[in-house]
């Protein structure tokens, strides 16, 4: 009951505290534990029996003693306060303001776990977002309401890329209110600072809501952070009709916290020690992206995760890829060759691209052009493998042309400046320019009418007769 | 009805005492909110219950009410075109109750009880009643006639009353039996019990999918079972959507089991606008959706598969061919694992319970071509997606599934990355139905079998040559062998690749399938001869007809397939000309 503290607990084991069940508590109810120094910690009930209650703490457990602890049941699940004045604020991972201003003047408390969207109430996302980045707009188009993660690795420029997307993202058909929700989980202060500065420099800081659970905060807090952030996003999107872009970084830290708790609860682990429910747990976050009927707003998610050892088959990127609608994969090899953004050509994918491009949305030639670029670039990879063995000189003329195409594609199409903002027309024209390196007879993925219309002929190198 | 109380809550699993007379798999209403659950274990007075809804703030001591019946689905007219959650709650009705977000404790009737249906009786007063007897029909959609049949649970008796032809709601008694029982258009069947039939049949009829790589290389039979395994983004869902759209089944049951909400929305928005080439009606008029997405309660995900397959069997029993898409069976297996973990059962491989293979076998066993109780032929074809962690097929779900299916459409990461769709690998896939289906295809095109084996052979040779090429480059090969590479490329680009986004090519009717292959293989044969007669490969590959063949899949509509014969003539003409030129060169 609120205001009643019970003295003493039975056991403390990692982030799990077991206490006697001295009142009729509810599953998943929020709990407050006060330790001997008077410090409060929040937790959540994860198991109840007739005699005992298991509580999972959201913070550090050092200093919790069996006798010198007081426990209070708050009769509600963990909530976040929403209301006017939310945009522009900074909160900690649990949703408490850390920007020096008072809490919101509102009594509107929301369960941070949200509720699943009824699939029959979803609106299929179709609105093209122009990011100004060719590798994304042209090849892996971002759609409003999509969940499109960035798979990265240590030292790769995922933060710069995310900042560029936030800076440049715009929807071609009309403008409406937008907001950015930023959830930082286990990131370092300088990363948080980088984002704050970059938001400030591009003049959007007043449109941002931040949730920061930095590297020095207890790791368990990270389990709450994305949920609080998404609760804020849902409020802004579905009640304030805003288009919300949610940046969540680093999902790997989130998953590690989950593994920690699971291990403490002695659960049977699945791959690499992660719990068997990692998929469902991640889905409960990622599926909060989208658009719903009768509402203008939308939630677009841009989660960032670092692939341990650059391994895309590691459970974290793997399960993420199984839930999200594609992925932007950063490639170390491209980065080492100085190519920014180092977006891998083949493993990257946008699944919602198909319905958001083409005539009336981007341009009639977009789909076929992208398909042709993908297939040509895929062949480049084969040729490069071959060249590595037999030497470039030994390649057939056809293969040499592809090699040339591959280099130009990477140098001119993929690569661009961090502050270079290309319109979709520029991106597509550039794509055609790249294709003009190849003999026209190779362009079998594109109907002749489009080739006729768009292929720049000046540079075309006709097959040698 | 007995009422007990909760003694422990551990996530979606709760323990209750005092449920006198409760049976295993009985439905229970749990807690003050009356959440739906199922008893999954009984030990003395202690019942273990899995709850199908979110149970935040549920308390120990709250009541549990046992309904003394197993979890069942309501079967009757109105199923077609519906979208349900895992326990057959109609999602659009729930939307009316709680808006865009699902709340626990909602209830909605699966079939609209106010709607009137036109009933035509097919028995008379005094006729015998027995399992398999058709007592009437209702035209459910323009293309689906709903046959009302007494199911296996109906005791034999005689009809004391039969409603005259007319419009009735689903609660109206249509037949009154002499034993006092009344029958409406709705019946109930426990989801975990397979519906009865007379006998299983061997199946020699393909499920034509309109996807060339499947129909020609790895065909599936009606009543067969197939697995589509593949890492994320390799095309499992797209393949299943394509089959759901274009296959020649009468009814589609699409089970979205632990996958994305937007994919369900896509079906809901796209299918009504697509026309079934066979009936001329909207595709939604033959489709039933079960949507238990990844963020919906995990226990309901486990049961969604059974809900779907029971509905499929129901239509099978009317003599229809039903195709079930289950996307993804791995998520179902994971739900099983999660619940098993909560029950603190001993895990076997990778944390999955030891009974995983049994459950998989039971599921796939519910497919098949059968003689129904009524004596008709009906089938349930099962196509299950498998999502192996890391795309590694050696994991338990893929491995066990392989034991119970006969068609394996392995999706290949490299093909998918190269945007070769469908990314069904011709090296790793197989179908054990091919032999049984040859007769059927031969009737359409007597060359089918030979076209098929030639194609397979070229692809096999190419695989061997590709290994050599990887080491020394293609230039070292003689022209005959380089022709194999060239033809294989044509097969890949002009036949195997089939984009779901190409309005002409997304569905390929059988005659066009064989035509495309004939074109490519005619080209190959003539090229072989030309090389023998001294034409260099480089001339052959430069023939404009080659590009035309590759584009044929997108340029020639299914309806215009006869015009394809002209293309074969063109190929012959092109080679004839090449021959004259070569000869001219020799005599000069
Ligand atoms: N037959 C096809 N034609 C065109 N594009 C395809 C085809 N198959 C797959 N794709 C492309 O691949 C993407 C991923 O396919 P899909 O969603 O079916 O993958 P999946 O195997 O179901 O992945 P997951 O396991 O993550 O659900 C699609 O969005 C589409 O862009
Ligand atoms: Mg899928």
PDB file of N, CA, C and O in Angstrom, chain A residues 143-201:
ATOM      1  N   UNK A 143      10.820   4.592 -44.292  1.00  0.00           N
ATOM      2  CA  UNK A 143       9.404   4.922 -44.415  1.00  0.00           C
ATOM      3  C   UNK A 143       8.899   5.385 -43.057  1.00  0.00           C
ATOM      4  O   UNK A 143       9.307   4.876 -42.020  1.00  0.00           O
ATOM      5  N   UNK A 144       7.983   6.337 -43.079  1.00  0.00           N
ATOM      6  CA  UNK A 144       7.436   6.851 -41.827  1.00  0.00           C
ATOM      7  C   UNK A 144       6.638   5.762 -41.118  1.00  0.00           C
ATOM      8  O   UNK A 144       5.717   5.205 -41.705  1.00  0.00           O
ATOM      9  N   UNK A 145       7.034   5.433 -39.894  1.00  0.00           N
ATOM     10  CA  UNK A 145       6.365   4.356 -39.155  1.00  0.00           C
ATOM     11  C   UNK A 145       7.150   3.066 -39.196  1.00  0.00           C
ATOM     12  O   UNK A 145       6.722   2.051 -38.672  1.00  0.00           O
ATOM     13  N   UNK A 146       8.316   3.103 -39.834  1.00  0.00           N
ATOM     14  CA  UNK A 146       9.144   1.905 -39.941  1.00  0.00           C
ATOM     15  C   UNK A 146      10.046   1.759 -38.727  1.00  0.00           C
ATOM     16  O   UNK A 146      10.352   2.724 -38.035  1.00  0.00           O
ATOM     17  N   UNK A 147      10.491   0.531 -38.462  1.00  0.00           N
ATOM     18  CA  UNK A 147      11.559   0.298 -37.494  1.00  0.00           C
ATOM     19  C   UNK A 147      12.758  -0.186 -38.279  1.00  0.00           C
ATOM     20  O   UNK A 147      12.745  -1.264 -38.841  1.00  0.00           O
ATOM     21  N   UNK A 148      13.757   0.661 -38.374  1.00  0.00           N
ATOM     22  CA  UNK A 148      14.919   0.350 -39.209  1.00  0.00           C
ATOM     23  C   UNK A 148      16.183   0.566 -38.377  1.00  0.00           C
ATOM     24  O   UNK A 148      16.597   1.696 -38.160  1.00  0.00           O
ATOM     25  N   UNK A 149      16.769  -0.524 -37.892  1.00  0.00           N
ATOM     26  CA  UNK A 149      17.925  -0.379 -37.010  1.00  0.00           C
ATOM     27  C   UNK A 149      19.215  -0.149 -37.787  1.00  0.00           C
ATOM     28  O   UNK A 149      19.314  -0.491 -38.968  1.00  0.00           O
ATOM     29  N   UNK A 150      20.211   0.411 -37.108  1.00  0.00           N
ATOM     30  CA  UNK A 150      21.555   0.489 -37.667  1.00  0.00           C
ATOM     31  C   UNK A 150      22.394  -0.565 -36.961  1.00  0.00           C
ATOM     32  O   UNK A 150      22.533  -0.536 -35.735  1.00  0.00           O
ATOM     33  N   UNK A 151      22.909  -1.524 -37.724  1.00  0.00           N
ATOM     34  CA  UNK A 151      23.796  -2.542 -37.180  1.00  0.00           C
ATOM     35  C   UNK A 151      25.211  -2.028 -37.343  1.00  0.00           C
ATOM     36  O   UNK A 151      25.679  -1.846 -38.460  1.00  0.00           O
ATOM     37  N   UNK A 152      25.879  -1.825 -36.231  1.00  0.00           N
ATOM     38  CA  UNK A 152      27.191  -1.215 -36.346  1.00  0.00           C
ATOM     39  C   UNK A 152      28.219  -1.993 -35.541  1.00  0.00           C
ATOM     40  O   UNK A 152      27.945  -3.099 -35.071  1.00  0.00           O
ATOM     41  N   UNK A 153      29.387  -1.426 -35.432  1.00  0.00           N
ATOM     42  CA  UNK A 153      30.437  -2.056 -34.638  1.00  0.00           C
ATOM     43  C   UNK A 153      31.215  -0.968 -33.941  1.00  0.00           C
ATOM     44  O   UNK A 153      31.057   0.221 -34.247  1.00  0.00           O
ATOM     45  N   UNK A 154      32.055  -1.358 -33.021  1.00  0.00           N
ATOM     46  CA  UNK A 154      32.838  -0.361 -32.299  1.00  0.00           C
ATOM     47  C   UNK A 154      33.646   0.481 -33.268  1.00  0.00           C
ATOM     48  O   UNK A 154      34.247  -0.041 -34.188  1.00  0.00           O
ATOM     49  N   UNK A 155      33.595   1.765 -33.046  1.00  0.00           N
ATOM     50  CA  UNK A 155      34.433   2.631 -33.856  1.00  0.00           C
ATOM     51  C   UNK A 155      33.848   2.992 -35.209  1.00  0.00           C
ATOM     52  O   UNK A 155      34.440   3.767 -35.944  1.00  0.00           O
ATOM     53  N   UNK A 156      32.726   2.443 -35.563  1.00  0.00           N
ATOM     54  CA  UNK A 156      32.098   2.816 -36.834  1.00  0.00           C
ATOM     55  C   UNK A 156      31.208   4.037 -36.614  1.00  0.00           C
ATOM     56  O   UNK A 156      30.718   4.263 -35.501  1.00  0.00           O
ATOM     57  N   UNK A 157      30.996   4.798 -37.673  1.00  0.00           N
ATOM     58  CA  UNK A 157      30.335   6.112 -37.470  1.00  0.00           C
ATOM     59  C   UNK A 157      28.811   6.058 -37.382  1.00  0.00           C
ATOM     60  O   UNK A 157      28.130   6.831 -38.035  1.00  0.00           O
ATOM     61  N   UNK A 158      28.269   5.143 -36.550  1.00  0.00           N
ATOM     62  CA  UNK A 158      26.807   5.057 -36.467  1.00  0.00           C
ATOM     63  C   UNK A 158      26.191   6.301 -35.844  1.00  0.00           C
ATOM     64  O   UNK A 158      25.098   6.706 -36.221  1.00  0.00           O
ATOM     65  N   UNK A 159      26.892   6.906 -34.898  1.00  0.00           N
ATOM     66  CA  UNK A 159      26.312   8.092 -34.272  1.00  0.00           C
ATOM     67  C   UNK A 159      26.245   9.253 -35.254  1.00  0.00           C
ATOM     68  O   UNK A 159      25.257   9.975 -35.318  1.00  0.00           O
ATOM     69  N   UNK A 160      27.311   9.392 -36.031  1.00  0.00           N
ATOM     70  CA  UNK A 160      27.302  10.474 -37.027  1.00  0.00           C
ATOM     71  C   UNK A 160      26.200  10.246 -38.044  1.00  0.00           C
ATOM     72  O   UNK A 160      25.502  11.167 -38.457  1.00  0.00           O
ATOM     73  N   UNK A 161      26.032   8.983 -38.421  1.00  0.00           N
ATOM     74  CA  UNK A 161      24.991   8.670 -39.401  1.00  0.00           C
ATOM     75  C   UNK A 161      23.606   8.962 -38.824  1.00  0.00           C
ATOM     76  O   UNK A 161      22.765   9.584 -39.481  1.00  0.00           O
ATOM     77  N   UNK A 162      23.389   8.500 -37.585  1.00  0.00           N
ATOM     78  CA  UNK A 162      22.073   8.738 -36.968  1.00  0.00           C
ATOM     79  C   UNK A 162      21.816  10.237 -36.863  1.00  0.00           C
ATOM     80  O   UNK A 162      20.712  10.712 -37.151  1.00  0.00           O
ATOM     81  N   UNK A 163      22.845  10.993 -36.479  1.00  0.00           N
ATOM     82  CA  UNK A 163      22.678  12.444 -36.355  1.00  0.00           C
ATOM     83  C   UNK A 163      22.363  13.061 -37.718  1.00  0.00           C
ATOM     84  O   UNK A 163      21.522  13.947 -37.830  1.00  0.00           O
ATOM     85  N   UNK A 164      23.017  12.536 -38.756  1.00  0.00           N
ATOM     86  CA  UNK A 164      22.752  13.069 -40.099  1.00  0.00           C
ATOM     87  C   UNK A 164      21.314  12.777 -40.516  1.00  0.00           C
ATOM     88  O   UNK A 164      20.633  13.627 -41.107  1.00  0.00           O
ATOM     89  N   UNK A 165      20.845  11.580 -40.199  1.00  0.00           N
ATOM     90  CA  UNK A 165      19.469  11.236 -40.548  1.00  0.00           C
ATOM     91  C   UNK A 165      18.500  12.164 -39.819  1.00  0.00           C
ATOM     92  O   UNK A 165      17.590  12.733 -40.416  1.00  0.00           O
ATOM     93  N   UNK A 166      18.727  12.342 -38.526  1.00  0.00           N
ATOM     94  CA  UNK A 166      17.847  13.210 -37.753  1.00  0.00           C
ATOM     95  C   UNK A 166      17.847  14.623 -38.337  1.00  0.00           C
ATOM     96  O   UNK A 166      16.821  15.268 -38.492  1.00  0.00           O
ATOM     97  N   UNK A 167      19.040  15.081 -38.712  1.00  0.00           N
ATOM     98  CA  UNK A 167      19.192  16.440 -39.227  1.00  0.00           C
ATOM     99  C   UNK A 167      18.473  16.621 -40.559  1.00  0.00           C
ATOM    100  O   UNK A 167      17.837  17.625 -40.811  1.00  0.00           O
ATOM    101  N   UNK A 168      18.585  15.631 -41.413  1.00  0.00           N
ATOM    102  CA  UNK A 168      18.131  15.830 -42.790  1.00  0.00           C
ATOM    103  C   UNK A 168      16.758  15.251 -43.105  1.00  0.00           C
ATOM    104  O   UNK A 168      16.182  15.573 -44.146  1.00  0.00           O
ATOM    105  N   UNK A 169      16.265  14.358 -42.235  1.00  0.00           N
ATOM    106  CA  UNK A 169      15.035  13.644 -42.561  1.00  0.00           C
ATOM    107  C   UNK A 169      13.891  14.597 -42.847  1.00  0.00           C
ATOM    108  O   UNK A 169      13.592  15.475 -42.052  1.00  0.00           O
ATOM    109  N   UNK A 170      13.257  14.397 -43.977  1.00  0.00           N
ATOM    110  CA  UNK A 170      12.042  15.162 -44.225  1.00  0.00           C
ATOM    111  C   UNK A 170      11.115  14.384 -45.144  1.00  0.00           C
ATOM    112  O   UNK A 170      11.542  13.537 -45.914  1.00  0.00           O
ATOM    113  N   UNK A 171       9.845  14.676 -44.976  1.00  0.00           N
ATOM    114  CA  UNK A 171       8.846  13.992 -45.778  1.00  0.00           C
ATOM    115  C   UNK A 171       8.463  14.915 -46.912  1.00  0.00           C
ATOM    116  O   UNK A 171       8.260  16.099 -46.705  1.00  0.00           O
ATOM    117  N   UNK A 172       8.407  14.352 -48.136  1.00  0.00           N
ATOM    118  CA  UNK A 172       8.192  15.221 -49.289  1.00  0.00           C
ATOM    119  C   UNK A 172       6.769  15.775 -49.355  1.00  0.00           C
ATOM    120  O   UNK A 172       6.554  16.912 -49.688  1.00  0.00           O
ATOM    121  N   UNK A 173       5.798  14.917 -48.999  1.00  0.00           N
ATOM    122  CA  UNK A 173       4.413  15.373 -49.117  1.00  0.00           C
ATOM    123  C   UNK A 173       4.009  16.130 -47.847  1.00  0.00           C
ATOM    124  O   UNK A 173       3.693  15.532 -46.829  1.00  0.00           O
ATOM    125  N   UNK A 174       4.042  17.403 -47.906  1.00  0.00           N
ATOM    126  CA  UNK A 174       3.557  18.242 -46.808  1.00  0.00           C
ATOM    127  C   UNK A 174       4.365  18.104 -45.531  1.00  0.00           C
ATOM    128  O   UNK A 174       5.081  17.149 -45.326  1.00  0.00           O
ATOM    129  N   UNK A 175       4.229  19.056 -44.672  1.00  0.00           N
ATOM    130  CA  UNK A 175       4.948  18.998 -43.403  1.00  0.00           C
ATOM    131  C   UNK A 175       3.945  18.954 -42.265  1.00  0.00           C
ATOM    132  O   UNK A 175       2.836  19.430 -42.361  1.00  0.00           O
ATOM    133  N   UNK A 176       4.328  18.336 -41.211  1.00  0.00           N
ATOM    134  CA  UNK A 176       3.503  18.439 -40.020  1.00  0.00           C
ATOM    135  C   UNK A 176       4.447  18.390 -38.844  1.00  0.00           C
ATOM    136  O   UNK A 176       5.646  18.238 -38.990  1.00  0.00           O
ATOM    137  N   UNK A 177       3.896  18.429 -37.665  1.00  0.00           N
ATOM    138  CA  UNK A 177       4.697  18.515 -36.465  1.00  0.00           C
ATOM    139  C   UNK A 177       5.539  17.269 -36.265  1.00  0.00           C
ATOM    140  O   UNK A 177       5.075  16.163 -36.460  1.00  0.00           O
ATOM    141  N   UNK A 178       6.760  17.466 -35.860  1.00  0.00           N
ATOM    142  CA  UNK A 178       7.593  16.310 -35.589  1.00  0.00           C
ATOM    143  C   UNK A 178       8.269  16.467 -34.240  1.00  0.00           C
ATOM    144  O   UNK A 178       8.340  17.555 -33.675  1.00  0.00           O
ATOM    145  N   UNK A 179       8.733  15.342 -33.728  1.00  0.00           N
ATOM    146  CA  UNK A 179       9.491  15.360 -32.483  1.00  0.00           C
ATOM    147  C   UNK A 179      10.506  14.234 -32.543  1.00  0.00           C
ATOM    148  O   UNK A 179      10.358  13.299 -33.323  1.00  0.00           O
ATOM    149  N   UNK A 180      11.533  14.365 -31.747  1.00  0.00           N
ATOM    150  CA  UNK A 180      12.556  13.329 -31.688  1.00  0.00           C
ATOM    151  C   UNK A 180      12.625  12.827 -30.255  1.00  0.00           C
ATOM    152  O   UNK A 180      12.655  13.629 -29.310  1.00  0.00           O
ATOM    153  N   UNK A 181      12.583  11.515 -30.102  1.00  0.00           N
ATOM    154  CA  UNK A 181      12.750  10.941 -28.770  1.00  0.00           C
ATOM    155  C   UNK A 181      14.066  10.190 -28.785  1.00  0.00           C
ATOM    156  O   UNK A 181      14.314   9.373 -29.681  1.00  0.00           O
ATOM    157  N   UNK A 182      14.902  10.514 -27.835  1.00  0.00           N
ATOM    158  CA  UNK A 182      16.223   9.897 -27.808  1.00  0.00           C
ATOM    159  C   UNK A 182      16.363   9.081 -26.534  1.00  0.00           C
ATOM    160  O   UNK A 182      16.159   9.584 -25.437  1.00  0.00           O
ATOM    161  N   UNK A 183      16.676   7.787 -26.698  1.00  0.00           N
ATOM    162  CA  UNK A 183      16.906   6.937 -25.527  1.00  0.00           C
ATOM    163  C   UNK A 183      18.344   6.461 -25.550  1.00  0.00           C
ATOM    164  O   UNK A 183      18.767   5.770 -26.469  1.00  0.00           O
ATOM    165  N   UNK A 184      19.119   6.885 -24.566  1.00  0.00           N
ATOM    166  CA  UNK A 184      20.515   6.462 -24.491  1.00  0.00           C
ATOM    167  C   UNK A 184      20.657   5.419 -23.395  1.00  0.00           C
ATOM    168  O   UNK A 184      20.336   5.677 -22.243  1.00  0.00           O
ATOM    169  N   UNK A 185      21.128   4.256 -23.765  1.00  0.00           N
ATOM    170  CA  UNK A 185      21.254   3.183 -22.778  1.00  0.00           C
ATOM    171  C   UNK A 185      22.699   2.749 -22.660  1.00  0.00           C
ATOM    172  O   UNK A 185      23.276   2.234 -23.607  1.00  0.00           O
ATOM    173  N   UNK A 186      23.281   2.993 -21.513  1.00  0.00           N
ATOM    174  CA  UNK A 186      24.645   2.546 -21.269  1.00  0.00           C
ATOM    175  C   UNK A 186      25.661   3.214 -22.177  1.00  0.00           C
ATOM    176  O   UNK A 186      26.739   2.679 -22.396  1.00  0.00           O
ATOM    177  N   UNK A 187      25.296   4.366 -22.753  1.00  0.00           N
ATOM    178  CA  UNK A 187      26.267   5.053 -23.597  1.00  0.00           C
ATOM    179  C   UNK A 187      27.107   5.996 -22.735  1.00  0.00           C
ATOM    180  O   UNK A 187      26.703   6.380 -21.640  1.00  0.00           O
ATOM    181  N   UNK A 188      28.242   6.382 -23.268  1.00  0.00           N
ATOM    182  CA  UNK A 188      29.124   7.275 -22.522  1.00  0.00           C
ATOM    183  C   UNK A 188      28.615   8.706 -22.611  1.00  0.00           C
ATOM    184  O   UNK A 188      27.876   9.069 -23.529  1.00  0.00           O
ATOM    185  N   UNK A 189      29.082   9.502 -21.666  1.00  0.00           N
ATOM    186  CA  UNK A 189      28.626  10.881 -21.632  1.00  0.00           C
ATOM    187  C   UNK A 189      28.945  11.604 -22.937  1.00  0.00           C
ATOM    188  O   UNK A 189      28.137  12.368 -23.456  1.00  0.00           O
ATOM    189  N   UNK A 190      30.140  11.345 -23.505  1.00  0.00           N
ATOM    190  CA  UNK A 190      30.493  12.100 -24.718  1.00  0.00           C
ATOM    191  C   UNK A 190      29.604  11.736 -25.904  1.00  0.00           C
ATOM    192  O   UNK A 190      29.373  12.558 -26.782  1.00  0.00           O
ATOM    193  N   UNK A 191      29.071  10.516 -25.920  1.00  0.00           N
ATOM    194  CA  UNK A 191      28.135  10.159 -26.991  1.00  0.00           C
ATOM    195  C   UNK A 191      26.843  10.955 -26.809  1.00  0.00           C
ATOM    196  O   UNK A 191      26.305  11.542 -27.761  1.00  0.00           O
ATOM    197  N   UNK A 192      26.366  10.998 -25.574  1.00  0.00           N
ATOM    198  CA  UNK A 192      25.159  11.772 -25.297  1.00  0.00           C
ATOM    199  C   UNK A 192      25.382  13.230 -25.671  1.00  0.00           C
ATOM    200  O   UNK A 192      24.559  13.869 -26.316  1.00  0.00           O
ATOM    201  N   UNK A 193      26.585  13.731 -25.306  1.00  0.00           N
ATOM    202  CA  UNK A 193      26.942  15.115 -25.611  1.00  0.00           C
ATOM    203  C   UNK A 193      26.962  15.354 -27.116  1.00  0.00           C
ATOM    204  O   UNK A 193      26.460  16.347 -27.626  1.00  0.00           O
ATOM    205  N   UNK A 194      27.509  14.378 -27.841  1.00  0.00           N
ATOM    206  CA  UNK A 194      27.564  14.506 -29.296  1.00  0.00           C
ATOM    207  C   UNK A 194      26.169  14.697 -29.869  1.00  0.00           C
ATOM    208  O   UNK A 194      25.918  15.566 -30.709  1.00  0.00           O
ATOM    209  N   UNK A 195      25.218  13.892 -29.377  1.00  0.00           N
ATOM    210  CA  UNK A 195      23.859  14.012 -29.897  1.00  0.00           C
ATOM    211  C   UNK A 195      23.228  15.341 -29.491  1.00  0.00           C
ATOM    212  O   UNK A 195      22.583  16.003 -30.304  1.00  0.00           O
ATOM    213  N   UNK A 196      23.427  15.718 -28.241  1.00  0.00           N
ATOM    214  CA  UNK A 196      22.830  16.979 -27.796  1.00  0.00           C
ATOM    215  C   UNK A 196      23.363  18.137 -28.651  1.00  0.00           C
ATOM    216  O   UNK A 196      22.609  18.953 -29.172  1.00  0.00           O
ATOM    217  N   UNK A 197      24.680  18.144 -28.854  1.00  0.00           N
ATOM    218  CA  UNK A 197      25.278  19.215 -29.663  1.00  0.00           C
ATOM    219  C   UNK A 197      24.751  19.183 -31.086  1.00  0.00           C
ATOM    220  O   UNK A 197      24.446  20.214 -31.679  1.00  0.00           O
ATOM    221  N   UNK A 198      24.662  17.975 -31.615  1.00  0.00           N
ATOM    222  CA  UNK A 198      24.233  17.904 -32.999  1.00  0.00           C
ATOM    223  C   UNK A 198      22.768  18.310 -33.138  1.00  0.00           C
ATOM    224  O   UNK A 198      22.384  18.971 -34.096  1.00  0.00           O
ATOM    225  N   UNK A 199      21.938  17.961 -32.156  1.00  0.00           N
ATOM    226  CA  UNK A 199      20.542  18.432 -32.185  1.00  0.00           C
ATOM    227  C   UNK A 199      20.516  19.951 -32.092  1.00  0.00           C
ATOM    228  O   UNK A 199      19.747  20.622 -32.767  1.00  0.00           O
ATOM    229  N   UNK A 200      21.375  20.483 -31.244  1.00  0.00           N
ATOM    230  CA  UNK A 200      21.396  21.920 -31.033  1.00  0.00           C
ATOM    231  C   UNK A 200      21.824  22.645 -32.312  1.00  0.00           C
ATOM    232  O   UNK A 200      21.185  23.595 -32.755  1.00  0.00           O
ATOM    233  N   UNK A 201      22.897  22.128 -32.920  1.00  0.00           N
ATOM    234  CA  UNK A 201      23.404  22.780 -34.121  1.00  0.00           C
ATOM    235  C   UNK A 201      22.417  22.750 -35.275  1.00  0.00           C
ATOM    236  O   UNK A 201      22.406  23.622 -36.119  1.00  0.00           O
TER     237      UNK A 201
END
